[in-house]
Amino acid sequence: MRVLLVEDDESIAHGILAGLRAHGLTADKVGSAAQAEAALATSHCDVIILDLGLPDEDGMSLLHRLRAAGMALPVLILTARDAVEDRVAGLRAGADDYLLKPFDLNELVARLHALLRRAAGRSVDIIERGPLRLDPASGEVWLDGQAVILSRRELALLAALLQACGRILNADQLKDSLYHFNEEIESNALNVHIHHLRRKLGADLIETVRGLGYRIATVNP
Ligand code: CA
C-alpha cells in the first residue's frame, strides 16, 4: 500500500512516516495543498492521509475540489479539530474516515487497511488466490498453508498485484507502490523482485503481459 501524507507539521509528519514505514507501508509526505495536487497528478497512491490545517489552503476545501474532479481514492482526515460539525463537514466533503490528533499509530494503520479493503470491496482483510493467502495488515503470506517469508518490497509488490484483482499494472504503477519519492530505483529492480516472487510462490503466479505490464494470473477452478 502506498500512502500519501499531506501534513505541514514536520515533526508530526516525520513520526507518522517513520511509523507507517515500520509497518511495511510505502509512504510519502507533502506539506501543502498545492504539493498534494502535484503529487496526485504525477504518481500513484492508494490512500491519502489529509491534515486540515495546511498553509496554502484548508484541507477540507482541497478535498472538496479533488472529489469534484473525480478523485476516488480513500481519504482519512487527520486533525486536532474535534467539534462534531467539523467531523460531519469532513465526511460531507468526501472523507472516508476521521482520526483525531493525538492518535495511536496502530489505530491509524488499522484504519488505512480497513479503508483500502472497503475501496477494493472486500469485507475481510485476507486476500486469497488459489493456494495463496495474504494478510496485508500483518504482512503474513501463506502458500498451501505454509508461511512464506517475503521482503518488504516483495510483499508490497504482491499486495499491489493481488489488490488489482487481475488488472494489468504497468511498471511505473508497480514501482510507485514499492518506492518512496526520493528513493533511487535501479533499472532492473522490478524484474528482480518479480523473479523472487515467482521463485518463492510459483512461476505461474505473476503473468507478464508483453508491452503492458504484469498481473496476477487467474486461478483455474
Ligand atoms: Ca497542519
Coordinates of N, CA and C and ligand atoms in Angstrom, one line a residue:
M1 N 0.8 -1.2 0.0 CA 0.0 0.0 0.0 C 0.9 1.2 0.0
R2 N 0.6 2.2 -0.9 CA 1.3 3.4 -0.9 C 0.4 4.6 -0.4
V3 N 1.0 5.2 0.6 CA 0.2 6.3 1.3 C 0.8 7.6 1.0
L4 N -0.1 8.6 0.7 CA 0.3 10.0 0.6 C -0.1 10.7 1.8
L5 N 0.8 11.2 2.6 CA 0.5 12.0 3.8 C 0.6 13.5 3.4
V6 N -0.5 14.2 3.7 CA -0.5 15.7 3.4 C -0.5 16.3 4.8
E7 N 0.6 16.8 5.2 CA 0.8 17.3 6.6 C 1.9 18.3 6.6
D8 N 1.7 19.6 7.1 CA 2.7 20.6 7.1 C 3.6 20.6 8.3
D9 N 3.1 20.0 9.4 CA 3.9 20.0 10.6 C 5.0 18.9 10.5
E10 N 6.3 19.4 10.4 CA 7.4 18.5 10.1 C 7.5 17.3 11.2
S11 N 7.4 17.7 12.4 CA 7.6 16.7 13.4 C 6.5 15.6 13.5
I12 N 5.3 16.1 13.3 CA 4.2 15.1 13.2 C 4.3 14.2 12.0
A13 N 4.6 14.9 10.9 CA 4.8 14.1 9.6 C 5.9 13.1 9.7
H14 N 7.0 13.5 10.3 CA 8.2 12.6 10.5 C 7.8 11.4 11.3
G15 N 7.1 11.6 12.4 CA 6.6 10.5 13.2 C 5.7 9.5 12.5
I16 N 4.8 10.1 11.7 CA 3.8 9.3 11.0 C 4.5 8.4 9.9
L17 N 5.4 9.1 9.2 CA 6.1 8.4 8.1 C 6.9 7.3 8.7
A18 N 7.7 7.6 9.7 CA 8.5 6.5 10.3 C 7.6 5.4 10.8
G19 N 6.5 5.7 11.4 CA 5.6 4.6 11.9 C 5.0 3.8 10.8
L20 N 4.6 4.5 9.7 CA 4.0 3.7 8.6 C 5.0 2.8 7.9
R21 N 6.2 3.4 7.7 CA 7.3 2.6 7.1 C 7.6 1.4 8.0
A22 N 7.6 1.6 9.3 CA 7.9 0.5 10.2 C 6.9 -0.6 10.1
H23 N 5.6 -0.2 9.7 CA 4.6 -1.2 9.5 C 4.6 -1.8 8.1
G24 N 5.7 -1.5 7.3 CA 5.9 -2.1 6.0 C 5.1 -1.3 4.9
L25 N 4.6 -0.1 5.2 CA 3.9 0.6 4.1 C 4.8 1.5 3.4
T26 N 4.5 1.8 2.2 CA 5.3 2.8 1.4 C 4.6 4.1 1.6
A27 N 5.3 5.1 2.1 CA 4.6 6.4 2.5 C 5.5 7.6 2.1
D28 N 4.8 8.6 1.5 CA 5.5 9.8 1.2 C 4.7 11.0 1.8
K29 N 5.4 12.1 1.9 CA 4.8 13.3 2.6 C 4.9 14.5 1.7
V30 N 3.8 15.3 1.6 CA 3.9 16.6 1.1 C 3.3 17.6 2.1
G31 N 3.7 18.9 2.0 CA 3.4 19.8 3.1 C 2.4 20.9 2.8
S32 N 1.8 20.8 1.6 CA 0.8 21.8 1.2 C -0.2 21.2 0.3
A33 N -1.3 22.0 0.1 CA -2.4 21.5 -0.8 C -1.9 21.5 -2.3
A34 N -1.1 22.5 -2.6 CA -0.5 22.5 -4.0 C 0.4 21.3 -4.3
Q35 N 1.2 21.0 -3.3 CA 2.1 19.8 -3.5 C 1.3 18.5 -3.5
A36 N 0.2 18.5 -2.7 CA -0.6 17.3 -2.8 C -1.2 17.1 -4.2
E37 N -1.7 18.2 -4.8 CA -2.3 18.1 -6.1 C -1.2 17.6 -7.1
A38 N -0.1 18.2 -7.0 CA 1.0 17.8 -7.9 C 1.4 16.4 -7.8
A39 N 1.5 15.9 -6.5 CA 1.9 14.5 -6.3 C 0.8 13.6 -6.8
L40 N -0.5 13.9 -6.6 CA -1.6 13.1 -7.1 C -1.6 13.0 -8.7
A41 N -1.2 14.1 -9.3 CA -1.2 14.2 -10.7 C -0.1 13.4 -11.3
T42 N 1.0 13.2 -10.6 CA 2.2 12.6 -11.2 C 2.5 11.2 -10.7
S43 N 2.0 10.8 -9.6 CA 2.3 9.5 -9.1 C 1.1 8.7 -8.5
H44 N 1.3 7.5 -8.4 CA 0.2 6.6 -7.9 C 0.2 6.5 -6.4
C45 N -1.0 6.6 -5.8 CA -1.0 6.2 -4.4 C -2.4 5.5 -4.1
D46 N -2.5 4.8 -3.0 CA -3.7 4.0 -2.7 C -4.6 4.7 -1.7
V47 N -4.0 5.5 -0.8 CA -4.8 6.1 0.2 C -4.2 7.4 0.6
I48 N -5.0 8.4 1.0 CA -4.5 9.7 1.4 C -4.8 10.0 2.9
I49 N -3.7 10.5 3.6 CA -4.0 11.0 4.9 C -3.9 12.5 4.8
L50 N -4.9 13.2 5.2 CA -5.0 14.6 5.0 C -5.2 15.4 6.3
D51 N -4.2 16.3 6.5 CA -4.3 17.3 7.6 C -5.2 18.4 7.2
L52 N -6.0 19.0 8.1 CA -6.9 20.0 7.6 C -6.3 21.4 7.6
G53 N -5.4 21.7 8.6 CA -4.7 23.0 8.7 C -3.5 23.0 7.8
L54 N -3.6 23.3 6.5 CA -2.5 23.4 5.6 C -2.2 24.9 5.4
P55 N -0.9 25.2 5.0 CA -0.5 26.6 4.9 C -1.2 27.3 3.7
D56 N -1.4 26.6 2.6 CA -2.0 27.4 1.5 C -3.5 27.2 1.2
E57 N -4.1 26.2 1.9 CA -5.5 26.0 1.6 C -6.0 25.1 2.7
D58 N -7.3 25.3 3.1 CA -7.8 24.4 4.1 C -8.0 23.0 3.5
G59 N -7.6 21.9 4.3 CA -7.6 20.6 3.7 C -9.0 20.2 3.2
M60 N -10.0 20.7 3.9 CA -11.4 20.4 3.6 C -11.7 20.9 2.2
S61 N -11.3 22.1 1.9 CA -11.6 22.7 0.5 C -10.8 22.0 -0.5
L62 N -9.6 21.6 -0.2 CA -8.8 20.7 -1.1 C -9.5 19.4 -1.5
L63 N -10.0 18.8 -0.4 CA -10.7 17.5 -0.6 C -11.9 17.7 -1.5
H64 N -12.7 18.8 -1.2 CA -13.9 19.1 -1.9 C -13.6 19.2 -3.4
R65 N -12.5 19.9 -3.7 CA -12.1 20.2 -5.1 C -11.6 18.9 -5.8
L66 N -10.9 18.0 -5.0 CA -10.4 16.8 -5.6 C -11.6 15.8 -5.9
R67 N -12.5 15.8 -5.0 CA -13.7 14.9 -5.2 C -14.5 15.4 -6.4
A68 N -14.7 16.7 -6.5 CA -15.4 17.3 -7.6 C -14.8 17.0 -8.9
A69 N -13.4 16.8 -8.9 CA -12.7 16.5 -10.1 C -12.7 15.0 -10.4
G70 N -13.3 14.2 -9.5 CA -13.4 12.8 -9.7 C -12.4 11.9 -9.1
M71 N -11.6 12.5 -8.1 CA -10.6 11.7 -7.4 C -11.3 10.8 -6.5
A72 N -11.1 9.5 -6.7 CA -11.9 8.5 -5.9 C -11.1 7.8 -4.8
L73 N -9.8 8.1 -4.6 CA -9.0 7.4 -3.6 C -9.6 7.6 -2.2
P74 N -9.5 6.6 -1.3 CA -9.9 6.8 0.0 C -9.1 7.8 0.8
V75 N -9.8 8.6 1.6 CA -9.1 9.7 2.3 C -9.4 9.7 3.8
L76 N -8.4 9.7 4.6 CA -8.5 9.7 6.0 C -8.1 11.1 6.5
I77 N -9.0 11.8 7.2 CA -8.7 13.2 7.7 C -8.0 13.0 9.0
L78 N -7.0 13.8 9.2 CA -6.2 13.7 10.5 C -6.2 15.2 11.0
T79 N -6.8 15.4 12.2 CA -6.9 16.7 12.6 C -7.0 16.9 14.1
A80 N -6.7 18.1 14.6 CA -6.9 18.4 16.0 C -8.3 18.9 16.3
R81 N -9.0 19.2 15.2 CA -10.3 19.8 15.4 C -11.3 18.7 15.8
D82 N -11.9 18.8 16.9 CA -12.7 17.7 17.4 C -14.2 18.0 17.5
A83 N -14.6 19.2 17.0 CA -16.0 19.6 17.0 C -16.8 18.6 16.1
V84 N -18.0 18.3 16.5 CA -18.8 17.4 15.7 C -19.1 17.9 14.3
E85 N -19.3 19.3 14.3 CA -19.6 19.9 13.0 C -18.4 19.7 12.0
D86 N -17.2 19.8 12.6 CA -16.0 19.6 11.7 C -16.0 18.2 11.1
R87 N -16.3 17.2 12.0 CA -16.2 15.8 11.5 C -17.3 15.6 10.5
V88 N -18.5 16.2 10.7 CA -19.6 16.0 9.7 C -19.2 16.7 8.4
A89 N -18.6 17.9 8.5 CA -18.2 18.6 7.3 C -17.2 17.8 6.5
G90 N -16.2 17.2 7.3 CA -15.2 16.4 6.6 C -15.8 15.2 5.9
L91 N -16.7 14.6 6.5 CA -17.3 13.4 5.8 C -18.1 13.8 4.6
R92 N -18.8 15.0 4.8 CA -19.6 15.5 3.7 C -18.7 15.9 2.5
A93 N -17.5 16.4 2.8 CA -16.6 16.9 1.8 C -16.0 15.7 1.0
G94 N -16.2 14.5 1.6 CA -15.8 13.3 0.8 C -14.7 12.5 1.5
A95 N -14.5 12.8 2.8 CA -13.6 11.9 3.6 C -14.2 10.6 3.8
D96 N -13.4 9.6 4.0 CA -13.9 8.2 4.2 C -13.7 7.9 5.7
D97 N -12.8 8.6 6.4 CA -12.6 8.3 7.8 C -12.0 9.5 8.4
Y98 N -11.9 9.5 9.7 CA -11.6 10.7 10.5 C -10.8 10.3 11.7
L99 N -9.6 10.8 12.0 CA -8.9 10.4 13.2 C -8.4 11.7 13.9
L100 N -8.6 11.8 15.2 CA -8.2 13.0 15.9 C -6.8 12.9 16.4
K101 N -6.1 14.0 16.4 CA -4.7 14.1 17.0 C -4.9 14.4 18.5
P102 N -4.2 13.8 19.3 CA -3.1 12.8 19.1 C -3.8 11.4 18.9
F103 N -3.2 10.5 18.2 CA -3.8 9.2 17.9 C -2.7 8.2 18.1
D104 N -3.2 6.9 18.1 CA -2.3 5.8 18.2 C -1.9 5.3 16.8
L105 N -0.7 5.1 16.6 CA -0.2 4.7 15.2 C -0.8 3.4 14.8
N106 N -0.9 2.5 15.7 CA -1.5 1.2 15.3 C -3.0 1.4 14.8
E107 N -3.7 2.3 15.5 CA -5.0 2.6 15.1 C -5.1 3.2 13.7
L108 N -4.1 4.1 13.4 CA -4.0 4.7 12.1 C -3.8 3.6 11.0
V109 N -2.8 2.7 11.3 CA -2.5 1.7 10.3 C -3.7 0.8 10.1
A110 N -4.4 0.4 11.2 CA -5.6 -0.5 11.0 C -6.7 0.2 10.2
R111 N -6.8 1.5 10.4 CA -7.9 2.2 9.7 C -7.5 2.3 8.2
L112 N -6.2 2.5 7.9 CA -5.8 2.6 6.5 C -6.1 1.3 5.8
H113 N -5.8 0.2 6.5 CA -6.1 -1.1 5.9 C -7.5 -1.3 5.7
A114 N -8.3 -0.9 6.6 CA -9.8 -1.0 6.5 C -10.3 -0.2 5.3
L115 N -9.8 1.0 5.1 CA -10.2 1.9 4.0 C -9.9 1.2 2.7
L116 N -8.7 0.6 2.6 CA -8.3 0.0 1.4 C -9.1 -1.2 1.0
R117 N -9.4 -1.9 2.1 CA -10.2 -3.1 2.0 C -11.6 -2.7 1.5
R118 N -12.2 -1.7 2.0 CA -13.5 -1.2 1.6 C -13.5 -0.8 0.2
A119 N -12.4 0.0 -0.2 CA -12.3 0.5 -1.5 C -12.2 -0.6 -2.5
A120 N -11.6 -1.8 -2.1 CA -11.5 -2.9 -3.0 C -12.7 -3.8 -2.9
G121 N -13.7 -3.4 -2.1 CA -14.9 -4.2 -2.0 C -14.8 -5.5 -1.2
R122 N -13.8 -5.6 -0.3 CA -13.6 -6.8 0.4 C -14.1 -6.5 1.9
S123 N -14.7 -7.5 2.5 CA -15.2 -7.3 3.9 C -14.2 -7.9 4.9
V124 N -13.4 -8.8 4.4 CA -12.4 -9.3 5.3 C -11.0 -9.0 4.8
D125 N -10.0 -8.9 5.6 CA -8.8 -8.3 5.3 C -7.8 -9.3 4.5
I126 N -8.1 -10.6 4.6 CA -7.3 -11.6 4.0 C -7.6 -11.7 2.5
I127 N -6.6 -11.6 1.7 CA -6.8 -11.8 0.2 C -6.3 -13.2 -0.1
E128 N -7.2 -13.9 -0.8 CA -6.9 -15.3 -1.2 C -6.9 -15.4 -2.8
R129 N -6.0 -16.2 -3.2 CA -6.0 -16.5 -4.7 C -5.4 -18.0 -4.8
G130 N -6.3 -18.9 -5.0 CA -6.0 -20.3 -5.1 C -5.3 -20.7 -3.7
P131 N -4.1 -21.3 -3.8 CA -3.5 -21.7 -2.6 C -2.7 -20.6 -1.8
L132 N -2.8 -19.4 -2.4 CA -2.1 -18.3 -1.8 C -3.0 -17.4 -0.9
R133 N -2.5 -17.1 0.3 CA -3.2 -16.2 1.2 C -2.3 -15.1 1.7
L134 N -2.8 -13.8 1.7 CA -2.1 -12.7 2.1 C -2.9 -11.9 3.2
D135 N -2.3 -11.6 4.3 CA -2.9 -10.7 5.3 C -2.2 -9.4 5.1
P136 N -2.7 -8.4 4.4 CA -2.0 -7.1 4.2 C -1.7 -6.4 5.5
A137 N -2.5 -6.5 6.5 CA -2.3 -5.8 7.7 C -1.0 -6.3 8.5
S138 N -0.9 -7.6 8.5 CA 0.3 -8.2 9.3 C 1.5 -8.5 8.4
G139 N 1.2 -8.5 7.0 CA 2.3 -8.8 6.1 C 2.6 -10.3 6.0
E140 N 1.7 -11.1 6.6 CA 1.9 -12.6 6.5 C 1.4 -13.2 5.2
V141 N 2.1 -14.1 4.7 CA 1.8 -14.8 3.4 C 1.9 -16.3 3.6
W142 N 0.9 -17.0 3.1 CA 0.9 -18.5 3.2 C 0.7 -19.1 1.8
L143 N 1.4 -20.1 1.5 CA 1.2 -20.9 0.3 C 0.9 -22.3 0.7
D144 N -0.3 -22.8 0.3 CA -0.7 -24.1 0.7 C -0.6 -24.3 2.3
G145 N -1.0 -23.2 3.0 CA -1.0 -23.3 4.4 C 0.4 -23.1 5.1
Q146 N 1.5 -23.0 4.3 CA 2.8 -22.8 4.8 C 3.2 -21.3 4.8
A147 N 3.7 -20.8 5.9 CA 4.1 -19.4 5.9 C 5.3 -19.2 5.0
V148 N 5.3 -18.1 4.2 CA 6.3 -17.8 3.3 C 6.9 -16.4 3.7
I149 N 8.2 -16.3 3.8 CA 8.8 -15.1 4.2 C 9.2 -14.2 3.0
L150 N 8.6 -13.0 2.9 CA 8.9 -12.1 1.8 C 9.6 -10.9 2.3
S151 N 10.4 -10.3 1.5 CA 11.0 -9.0 1.9 C 9.9 -7.9 1.8
R152 N 10.2 -6.7 2.4 CA 9.2 -5.6 2.4 C 8.7 -5.3 1.0
R153 N 9.7 -5.3 0.0 CA 9.3 -4.9 -1.4 C 8.6 -6.0 -2.1
E154 N 9.0 -7.2 -1.8 CA 8.2 -8.4 -2.4 C 6.8 -8.3 -1.9
L155 N 6.6 -8.1 -0.6 CA 5.3 -8.0 0.0 C 4.5 -6.9 -0.7
A156 N 5.1 -5.7 -0.8 CA 4.4 -4.6 -1.4 C 3.9 -4.9 -2.8
L157 N 4.8 -5.5 -3.5 CA 4.6 -5.9 -4.9 C 3.4 -6.9 -5.0
L158 N 3.5 -7.9 -4.2 CA 2.4 -8.9 -4.2 C 1.1 -8.3 -3.8
A159 N 1.1 -7.5 -2.8 CA -0.2 -6.8 -2.3 C -0.7 -6.0 -3.5
A160 N 0.1 -5.2 -4.1 CA -0.4 -4.3 -5.2 C -1.0 -5.2 -6.3
L161 N -0.4 -6.3 -6.7 CA -0.9 -7.1 -7.8 C -2.2 -7.8 -7.3
L162 N -2.2 -8.3 -6.1 CA -3.4 -9.0 -5.6 C -4.6 -8.0 -5.5
Q163 N -4.3 -6.8 -5.0 CA -5.4 -5.9 -4.8 C -5.9 -5.3 -6.2
A164 N -5.1 -5.5 -7.2 CA -5.6 -5.1 -8.5 C -6.5 -6.1 -9.1
C165 N -6.7 -7.3 -8.4 CA -7.6 -8.3 -8.8 C -7.6 -8.7 -10.3
G166 N -6.4 -8.9 -10.8 CA -6.2 -9.4 -12.2 C -6.1 -8.3 -13.2
R167 N -6.3 -7.0 -12.8 CA -6.0 -5.9 -13.7 C -4.5 -5.9 -14.0
I168 N -4.1 -5.4 -15.2 CA -2.7 -5.2 -15.5 C -2.2 -3.9 -14.9
L169 N -1.0 -4.1 -14.2 CA -0.4 -2.9 -13.7 C 0.9 -2.7 -14.5
N170 N 1.2 -1.4 -14.9 CA 2.4 -1.3 -15.7 C 3.6 -1.0 -14.7
A171 N 4.8 -1.0 -15.3 CA 6.0 -1.0 -14.4 C 6.0 0.3 -13.5
D172 N 5.5 1.4 -14.1 CA 5.6 2.7 -13.3 C 4.6 2.5 -12.1
Q173 N 3.4 2.0 -12.3 CA 2.5 1.8 -11.2 C 3.1 0.9 -10.1
L174 N 3.7 -0.2 -10.6 CA 4.3 -1.1 -9.6 C 5.4 -0.5 -8.9
K175 N 6.3 0.3 -9.6 CA 7.4 0.9 -8.9 C 6.9 1.9 -7.9
D176 N 5.8 2.6 -8.2 CA 5.2 3.6 -7.3 C 4.8 2.9 -6.0
S177 N 4.3 1.7 -6.1 CA 3.9 1.1 -4.8 C 5.0 0.5 -4.0
L178 N 6.2 0.5 -4.6 CA 7.4 -0.1 -3.9 C 8.4 1.0 -3.3
Y179 N 8.4 2.2 -4.0 CA 9.5 3.1 -3.6 C 8.9 4.4 -3.1
H180 N 9.6 5.0 -2.2 CA 9.2 6.4 -1.7 C 9.7 7.4 -2.8
F181 N 9.2 8.6 -2.8 CA 9.5 9.6 -3.8 C 11.0 9.7 -4.1
N182 N 11.8 9.8 -3.1 CA 13.2 10.2 -3.4 C 14.2 9.0 -3.5
E183 N 13.6 7.8 -3.4 CA 14.5 6.6 -3.5 C 15.0 6.4 -4.9
E184 N 16.3 6.0 -4.9 CA 17.0 5.7 -6.1 C 16.4 4.3 -6.5
I185 N 16.0 4.2 -7.8 CA 15.5 2.9 -8.3 C 16.4 2.3 -9.3
E186 N 17.0 1.2 -9.1 CA 17.8 0.6 -10.1 C 16.9 0.0 -11.2
S187 N 17.4 0.2 -12.5 CA 16.6 -0.1 -13.6 C 16.0 -1.5 -13.6
N188 N 16.8 -2.4 -13.1 CA 16.4 -3.8 -13.1 C 15.6 -4.3 -11.9
A189 N 15.4 -3.4 -10.9 CA 14.9 -3.8 -9.6 C 13.5 -4.5 -9.7
L190 N 12.6 -4.0 -10.5 CA 11.3 -4.5 -10.5 C 11.4 -6.0 -11.0
N191 N 12.2 -6.2 -12.1 CA 12.3 -7.6 -12.6 C 12.9 -8.5 -11.5
V192 N 13.8 -8.0 -10.8 CA 14.4 -8.8 -9.7 C 13.4 -9.2 -8.7
H193 N 12.5 -8.3 -8.2 CA 11.5 -8.6 -7.2 C 10.5 -9.6 -7.8
I194 N 10.1 -9.4 -9.1 CA 9.1 -10.3 -9.7 C 9.7 -11.7 -9.7
H195 N 11.0 -11.8 -10.1 CA 11.7 -13.0 -10.2 C 11.7 -13.8 -8.8
H196 N 12.0 -13.0 -7.8 CA 12.0 -13.6 -6.4 C 10.6 -14.1 -6.0
L197 N 9.6 -13.3 -6.3 CA 8.2 -13.7 -6.0 C 7.8 -15.0 -6.7
R198 N 8.2 -15.1 -8.0 CA 7.9 -16.3 -8.8 C 8.6 -17.5 -8.2
R199 N 9.9 -17.3 -7.7 CA 10.6 -18.4 -7.2 C 10.0 -18.8 -5.8
K200 N 9.5 -17.9 -5.0 CA 9.0 -18.3 -3.7 C 7.6 -18.8 -3.8
L201 N 6.8 -18.3 -4.8 CA 5.4 -18.6 -4.8 C 4.9 -19.3 -6.0
G202 N 5.8 -19.6 -6.9 CA 5.3 -20.3 -8.1 C 5.5 -19.5 -9.3
A203 N 6.0 -20.2 -10.4 CA 6.4 -19.5 -11.6 C 5.2 -18.9 -12.3
D204 N 4.0 -19.5 -12.1 CA 2.8 -19.0 -12.9 C 2.0 -18.0 -12.1
L205 N 2.5 -17.6 -10.9 CA 1.7 -16.6 -10.1 C 1.5 -15.3 -10.8
I206 N 2.6 -14.8 -11.4 CA 2.5 -13.4 -12.0 C 2.7 -13.6 -13.5
E207 N 1.8 -13.0 -14.2 CA 1.8 -13.1 -15.7 C 2.4 -11.8 -16.2
T208 N 3.4 -12.0 -17.2 CA 3.9 -10.8 -17.9 C 3.1 -10.6 -19.1
V209 N 2.5 -9.4 -19.2 CA 1.7 -9.1 -20.4 C 2.6 -8.1 -21.2
R210 N 3.1 -8.7 -22.3 CA 4.2 -8.0 -23.1 C 3.8 -6.6 -23.5
G211 N 4.7 -5.7 -23.2 CA 4.5 -4.3 -23.5 C 3.5 -3.5 -22.6
L212 N 2.8 -4.2 -21.7 CA 1.8 -3.6 -20.9 C 2.2 -3.6 -19.4
G213 N 2.6 -4.8 -18.9 CA 3.0 -4.8 -17.5 C 2.8 -6.2 -17.0
Y214 N 2.2 -6.3 -15.8 CA 2.1 -7.5 -15.1 C 0.7 -7.6 -14.4
R215 N 0.3 -8.9 -14.2 CA -1.0 -9.1 -13.5 C -0.9 -10.4 -12.8
I216 N -1.7 -10.6 -11.8 CA -1.9 -11.9 -11.1 C -2.6 -12.8 -12.0
A217 N -2.1 -14.0 -12.2 CA -2.7 -14.9 -13.1 C -4.0 -15.4 -12.5
T218 N -5.0 -15.7 -13.4 CA -6.2 -16.2 -12.9 C -6.0 -17.7 -12.5
V219 N -6.8 -18.1 -11.5 CA -6.7 -19.4 -11.0 C -7.7 -20.4 -11.7
N220 N -7.2 -21.5 -12.1 CA -8.1 -22.5 -12.7 C -8.9 -23.1 -11.6
P221 N -10.2 -23.2 -11.8 CA -11.1 -23.8 -10.7 C -10.8 -25.3 -10.5
Ligands
CA1 CA -1.3 21.5 10.0

